Coordinates of C-alpha atoms and ligand atoms in Angstrom, one line a residue:
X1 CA 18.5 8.8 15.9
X2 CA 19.7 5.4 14.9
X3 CA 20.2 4.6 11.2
X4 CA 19.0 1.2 11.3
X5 CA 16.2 2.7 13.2
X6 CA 15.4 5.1 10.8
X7 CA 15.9 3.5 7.1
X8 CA 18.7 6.4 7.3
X9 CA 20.0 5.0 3.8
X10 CA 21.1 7.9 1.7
X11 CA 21.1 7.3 -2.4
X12 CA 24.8 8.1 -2.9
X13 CA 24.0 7.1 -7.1
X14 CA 23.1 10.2 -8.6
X15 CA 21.8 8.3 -12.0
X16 CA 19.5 6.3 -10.1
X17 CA 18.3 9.3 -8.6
X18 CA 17.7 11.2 -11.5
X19 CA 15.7 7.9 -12.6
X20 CA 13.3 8.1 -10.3
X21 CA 12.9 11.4 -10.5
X22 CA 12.3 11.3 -14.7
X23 CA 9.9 8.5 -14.3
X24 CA 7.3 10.3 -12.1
X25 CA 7.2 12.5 -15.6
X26 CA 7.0 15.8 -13.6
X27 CA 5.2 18.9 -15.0
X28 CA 6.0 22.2 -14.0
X29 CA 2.5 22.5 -12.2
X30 CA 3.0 19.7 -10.0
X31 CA 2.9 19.6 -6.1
X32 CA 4.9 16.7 -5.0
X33 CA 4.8 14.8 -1.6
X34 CA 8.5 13.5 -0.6
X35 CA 8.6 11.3 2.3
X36 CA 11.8 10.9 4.1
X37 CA 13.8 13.2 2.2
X38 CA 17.2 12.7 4.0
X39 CA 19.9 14.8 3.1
X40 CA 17.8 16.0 -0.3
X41 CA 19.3 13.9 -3.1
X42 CA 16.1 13.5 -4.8
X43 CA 14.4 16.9 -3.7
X44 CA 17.0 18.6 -5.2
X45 CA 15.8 17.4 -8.6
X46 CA 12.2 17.1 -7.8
X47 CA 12.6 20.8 -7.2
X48 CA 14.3 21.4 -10.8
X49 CA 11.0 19.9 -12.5
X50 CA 8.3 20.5 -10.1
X51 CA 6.1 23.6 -8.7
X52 CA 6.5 22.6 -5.5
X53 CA 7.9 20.5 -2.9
X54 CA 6.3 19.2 0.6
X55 CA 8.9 17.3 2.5
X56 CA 8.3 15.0 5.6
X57 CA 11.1 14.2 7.3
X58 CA 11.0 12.7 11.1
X59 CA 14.7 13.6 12.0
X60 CA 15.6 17.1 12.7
X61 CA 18.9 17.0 11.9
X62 CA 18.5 16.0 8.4
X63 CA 15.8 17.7 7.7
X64 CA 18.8 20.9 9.0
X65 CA 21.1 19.7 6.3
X66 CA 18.3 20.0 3.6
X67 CA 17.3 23.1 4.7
X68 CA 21.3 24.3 4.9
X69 CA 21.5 22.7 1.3
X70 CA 19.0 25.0 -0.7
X71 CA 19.5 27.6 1.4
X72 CA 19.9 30.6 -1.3
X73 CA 19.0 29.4 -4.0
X74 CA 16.0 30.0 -6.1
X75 CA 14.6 26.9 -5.3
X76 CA 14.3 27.0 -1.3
X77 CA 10.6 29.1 -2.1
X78 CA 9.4 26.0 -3.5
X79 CA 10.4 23.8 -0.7
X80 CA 8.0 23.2 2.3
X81 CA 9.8 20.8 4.9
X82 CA 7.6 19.1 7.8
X83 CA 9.5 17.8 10.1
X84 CA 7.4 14.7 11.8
X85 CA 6.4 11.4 11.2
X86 CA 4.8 10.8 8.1
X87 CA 2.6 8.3 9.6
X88 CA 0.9 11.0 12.0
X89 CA 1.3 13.9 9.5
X90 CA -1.6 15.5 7.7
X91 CA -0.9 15.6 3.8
X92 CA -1.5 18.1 1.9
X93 CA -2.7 18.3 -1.5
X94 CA -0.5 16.9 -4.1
X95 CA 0.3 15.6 -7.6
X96 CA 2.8 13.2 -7.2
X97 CA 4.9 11.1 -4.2
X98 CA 8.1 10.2 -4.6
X99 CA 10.2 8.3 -1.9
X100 CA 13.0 6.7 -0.9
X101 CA 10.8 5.1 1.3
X102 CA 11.8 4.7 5.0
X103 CA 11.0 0.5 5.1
X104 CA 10.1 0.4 8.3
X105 CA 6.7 2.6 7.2
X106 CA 6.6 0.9 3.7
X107 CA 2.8 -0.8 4.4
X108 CA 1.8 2.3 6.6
X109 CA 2.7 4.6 3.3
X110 CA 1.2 2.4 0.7
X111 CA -2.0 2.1 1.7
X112 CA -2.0 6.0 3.2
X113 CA -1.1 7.0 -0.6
X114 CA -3.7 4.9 -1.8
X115 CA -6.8 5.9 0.8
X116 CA -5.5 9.6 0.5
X117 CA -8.2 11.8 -1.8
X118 CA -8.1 13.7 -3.4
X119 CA -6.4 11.0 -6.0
X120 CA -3.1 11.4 -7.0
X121 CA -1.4 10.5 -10.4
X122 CA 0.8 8.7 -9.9
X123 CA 3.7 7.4 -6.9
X124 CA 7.1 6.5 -7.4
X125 CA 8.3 4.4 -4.7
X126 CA 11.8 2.8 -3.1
X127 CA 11.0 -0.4 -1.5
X128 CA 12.7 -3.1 0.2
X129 CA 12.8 -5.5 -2.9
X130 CA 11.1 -8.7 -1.3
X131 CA 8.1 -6.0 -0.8
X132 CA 7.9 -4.3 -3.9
X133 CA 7.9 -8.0 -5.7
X134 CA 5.1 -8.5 -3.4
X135 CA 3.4 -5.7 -4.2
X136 CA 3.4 -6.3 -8.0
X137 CA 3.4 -10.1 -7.9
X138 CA 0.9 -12.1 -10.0
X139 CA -2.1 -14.7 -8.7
X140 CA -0.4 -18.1 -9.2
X141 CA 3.1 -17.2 -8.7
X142 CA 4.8 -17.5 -4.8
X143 CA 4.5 -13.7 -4.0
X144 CA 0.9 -13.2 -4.6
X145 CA -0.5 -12.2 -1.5
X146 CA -3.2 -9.9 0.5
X147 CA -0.7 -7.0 0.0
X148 CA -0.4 -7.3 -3.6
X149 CA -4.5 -7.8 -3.8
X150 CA -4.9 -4.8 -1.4
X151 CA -3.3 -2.6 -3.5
X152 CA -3.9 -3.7 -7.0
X153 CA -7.7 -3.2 -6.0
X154 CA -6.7 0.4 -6.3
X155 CA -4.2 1.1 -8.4
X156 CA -2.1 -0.3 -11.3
X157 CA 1.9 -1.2 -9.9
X158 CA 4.7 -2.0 -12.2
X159 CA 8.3 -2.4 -11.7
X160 CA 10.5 0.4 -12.5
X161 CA 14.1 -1.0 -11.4
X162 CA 16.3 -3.0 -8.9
X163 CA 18.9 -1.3 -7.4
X164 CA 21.4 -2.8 -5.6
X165 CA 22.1 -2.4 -2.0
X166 CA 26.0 -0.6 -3.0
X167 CA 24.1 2.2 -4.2
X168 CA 23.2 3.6 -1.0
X169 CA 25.4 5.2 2.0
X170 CA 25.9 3.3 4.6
X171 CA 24.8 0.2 2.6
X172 CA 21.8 -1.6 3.8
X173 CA 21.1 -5.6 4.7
X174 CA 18.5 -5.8 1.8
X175 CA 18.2 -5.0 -2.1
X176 CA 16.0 -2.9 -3.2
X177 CA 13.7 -2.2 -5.9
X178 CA 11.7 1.1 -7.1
X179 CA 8.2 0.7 -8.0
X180 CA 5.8 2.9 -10.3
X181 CA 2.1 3.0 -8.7
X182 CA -0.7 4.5 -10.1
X183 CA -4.1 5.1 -8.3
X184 CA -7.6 3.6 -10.3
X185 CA -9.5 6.9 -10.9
X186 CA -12.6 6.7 -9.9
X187 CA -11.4 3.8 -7.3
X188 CA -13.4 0.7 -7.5
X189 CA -16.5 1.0 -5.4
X190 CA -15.5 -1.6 -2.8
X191 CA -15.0 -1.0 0.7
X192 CA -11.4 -1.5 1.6
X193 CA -12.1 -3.3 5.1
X194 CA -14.3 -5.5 3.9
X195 CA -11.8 -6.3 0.8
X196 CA -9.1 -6.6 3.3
X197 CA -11.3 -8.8 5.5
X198 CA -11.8 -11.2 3.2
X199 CA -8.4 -11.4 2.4
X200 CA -7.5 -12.0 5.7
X201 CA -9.1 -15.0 6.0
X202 CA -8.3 -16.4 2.6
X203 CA -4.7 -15.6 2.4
X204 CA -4.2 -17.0 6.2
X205 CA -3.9 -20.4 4.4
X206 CA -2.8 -19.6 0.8
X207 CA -2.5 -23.0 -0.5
X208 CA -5.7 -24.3 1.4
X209 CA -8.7 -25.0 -0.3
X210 CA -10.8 -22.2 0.2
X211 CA -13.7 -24.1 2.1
X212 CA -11.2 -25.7 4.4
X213 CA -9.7 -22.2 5.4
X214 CA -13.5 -21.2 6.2
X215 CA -14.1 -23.9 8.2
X216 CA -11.2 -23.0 10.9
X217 CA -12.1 -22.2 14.0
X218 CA -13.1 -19.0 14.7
X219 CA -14.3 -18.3 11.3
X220 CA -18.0 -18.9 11.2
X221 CA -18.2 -17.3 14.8
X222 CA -16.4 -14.5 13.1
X223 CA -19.3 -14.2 10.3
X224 CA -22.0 -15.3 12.5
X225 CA -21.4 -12.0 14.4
X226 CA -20.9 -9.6 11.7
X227 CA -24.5 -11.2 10.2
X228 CA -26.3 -10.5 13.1
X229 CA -24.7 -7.2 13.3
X230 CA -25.8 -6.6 9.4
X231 CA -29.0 -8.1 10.2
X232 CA -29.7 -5.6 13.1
X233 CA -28.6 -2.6 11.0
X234 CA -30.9 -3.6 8.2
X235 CA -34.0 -3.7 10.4
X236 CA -33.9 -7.8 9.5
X237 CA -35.4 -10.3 11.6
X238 CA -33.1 -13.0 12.7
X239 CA -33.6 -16.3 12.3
X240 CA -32.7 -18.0 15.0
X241 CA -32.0 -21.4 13.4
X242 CA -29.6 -19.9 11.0
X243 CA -26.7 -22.5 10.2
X244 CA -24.3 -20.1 9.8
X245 CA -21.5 -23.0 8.3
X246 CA -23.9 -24.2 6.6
X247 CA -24.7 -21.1 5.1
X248 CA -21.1 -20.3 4.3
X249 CA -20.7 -23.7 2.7
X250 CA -23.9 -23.0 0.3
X251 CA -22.4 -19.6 -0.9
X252 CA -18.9 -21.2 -1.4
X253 CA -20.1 -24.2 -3.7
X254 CA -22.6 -22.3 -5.5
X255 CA -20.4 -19.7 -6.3
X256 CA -17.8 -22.6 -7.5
X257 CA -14.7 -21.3 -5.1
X258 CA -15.0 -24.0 -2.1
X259 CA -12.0 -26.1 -4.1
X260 CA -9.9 -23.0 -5.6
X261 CA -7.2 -22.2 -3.5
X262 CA -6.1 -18.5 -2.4
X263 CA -2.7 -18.8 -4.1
X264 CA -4.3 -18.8 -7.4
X265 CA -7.4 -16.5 -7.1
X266 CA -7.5 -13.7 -8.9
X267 CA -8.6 -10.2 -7.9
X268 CA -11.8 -10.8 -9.9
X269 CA -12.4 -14.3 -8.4
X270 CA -11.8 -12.4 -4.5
X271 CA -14.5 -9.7 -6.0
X272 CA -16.7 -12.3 -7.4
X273 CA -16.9 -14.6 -3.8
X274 CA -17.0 -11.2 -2.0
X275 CA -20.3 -10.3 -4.1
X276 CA -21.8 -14.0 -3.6
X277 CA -21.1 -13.5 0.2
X278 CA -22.9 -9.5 0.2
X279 CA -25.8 -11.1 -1.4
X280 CA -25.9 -13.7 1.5
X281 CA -26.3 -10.7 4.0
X282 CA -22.3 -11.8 4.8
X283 CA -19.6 -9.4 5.7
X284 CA -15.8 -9.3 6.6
X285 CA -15.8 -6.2 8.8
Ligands
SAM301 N1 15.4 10.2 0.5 C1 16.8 10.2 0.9 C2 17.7 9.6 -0.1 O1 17.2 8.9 -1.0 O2 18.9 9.7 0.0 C3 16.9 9.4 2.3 C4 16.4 8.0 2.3 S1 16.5 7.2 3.8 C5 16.4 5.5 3.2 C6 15.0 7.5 4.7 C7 14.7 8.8 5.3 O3 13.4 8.8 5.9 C8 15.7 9.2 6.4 O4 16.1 10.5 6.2 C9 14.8 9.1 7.7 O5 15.2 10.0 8.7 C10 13.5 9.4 7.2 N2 12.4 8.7 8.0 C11 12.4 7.5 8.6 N3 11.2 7.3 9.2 C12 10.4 8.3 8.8 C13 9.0 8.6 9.1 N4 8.2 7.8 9.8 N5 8.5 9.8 8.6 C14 9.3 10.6 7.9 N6 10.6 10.4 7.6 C15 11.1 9.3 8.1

């Protein structure tokens, strides 16, 4: 195991871990999900709040040193460690996550938290800080991006803290920055892929106007496809004249987004043309 390799950053700051731990507001029925535990500075104080404790940790050695750590003591009942890759793991049931994330997994761990059911309350979450600004960034400002539509879709993400890259043991290249992230219960009834697929598209040219970043090539082939697919599905006859740009064009101006530019739409305006292009028998996935 390599510690670049493996995020292996341990929070030597025991106020900053006690932070994150206070502002996941544990009850003493809680079931928490800890990814990447390390050595145990934070599950040491999950475990003083919480009912219980699942653990994922990929390397076996410090998953030995946790282990070795509350080994004893009242609290190792309450600890379940798994050791394995959290991206391959099955989750169990929980309340709460709380990691010092491994970054290398940071995407791969959002949007698992955010698909996972059932819902959770609430995350708290250590991030590389260029990615958690991204995942709580604004429409308009230079950050906003498909990651921070993806997952404000689904949940409501605020900023708890920076903390500095001196905190940690060995120090890492990159600053970092904890995030708070709470899932929308019920979630929105949209289908993520198709969400995302728009997204895809629109954010691959940010500051393009929208209708010249559908006019690329590849696009309308793109759509054309997933139309007749749709079309087939829904027992439609297809009309073999079809302008399929033509079509996209109509559903663009009438919905008044051909000129807007991705950089500035908000989630309601990516909702809105996703609606116009449903209605249109259109779809991104
Ligand atoms: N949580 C500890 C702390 O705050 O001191 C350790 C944080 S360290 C940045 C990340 C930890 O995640 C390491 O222990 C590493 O071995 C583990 N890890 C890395 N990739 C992982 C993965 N895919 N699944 C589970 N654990 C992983």
């Amino acid at each position: 195991f390599n510690t670049e390799r493996f995020g292996q950053h341990i929070l030597k700051n025991p106020q900053i871990a006690q932070t994150i731990v206070d502002k996941a507001n544990l009850r003493p029925t809680d079931k928490v999900l800890e990814v990447g535990p390390g050595t145990g500075n934070l599950t040491v104080k999950i475990l003083e709040k919480a009912k219980n404790v699942t653990a994922v940790e990929m390397d076996p050695r410090m998953a030995a040193e946790l282990t070795k750590r509350i080994q004893g003591k009242p609290e190792q009942r309450k600890l379940d460690i798994i050791i394995g890759d959290f991206v391959k793991t099955d989750l169990p049931y929980f309340d709460v996550c709380i990691s010092n994330t491994p970054y290398q997994i940071s995407s791969p761990l959002v949007f698992r938290l955010l698909s996972h059911r059932p819902i959770f309350r609430v995350a708290i979450l250590m991030f590389q800080r260029e990615f958690a600004m991204r995942l709580v960034a604004q429409p308009g400002t230079e950050l906003w991006s498909r990651l921070s539509a993806n997952v404000q879709l689904y949940s409501k993400v605020d900023l708890v803290m920076h903390v500095g890259k001196n905190n940690f043991r060995p120090a890492p290249q990159v600053e970092s920055s904890v995030v708070r992230l709470v899932p929308l219960n019920p979630p929105p009834p949209i289908k993520f892929e198709e969400f995302d697929g728009l997204g895809r598209i629109i954010f691959s040219r940010r500051n393009k106007m929208v209708h010249a970043t559908f006019m690329a090539k590849g696009v309308i082939e793109m759509l054309e496809k997933n139309w007749r697919t749709w079309c087939s599905t829904q027992n439609k006859m297809i009309d073999e004249h079809t302008n399929m740009k033509a079509k996209v064009e109509e559903v663009l101006s009438s919905s008044g987004y051909s000129k807007q530019r991705a950089a500035k739409m908000t989630l309601d305006d990516l909702l809105k043309l996703l609606s116009a292009f449903h209605e249109e028998g259109i779809h991104f996935a």
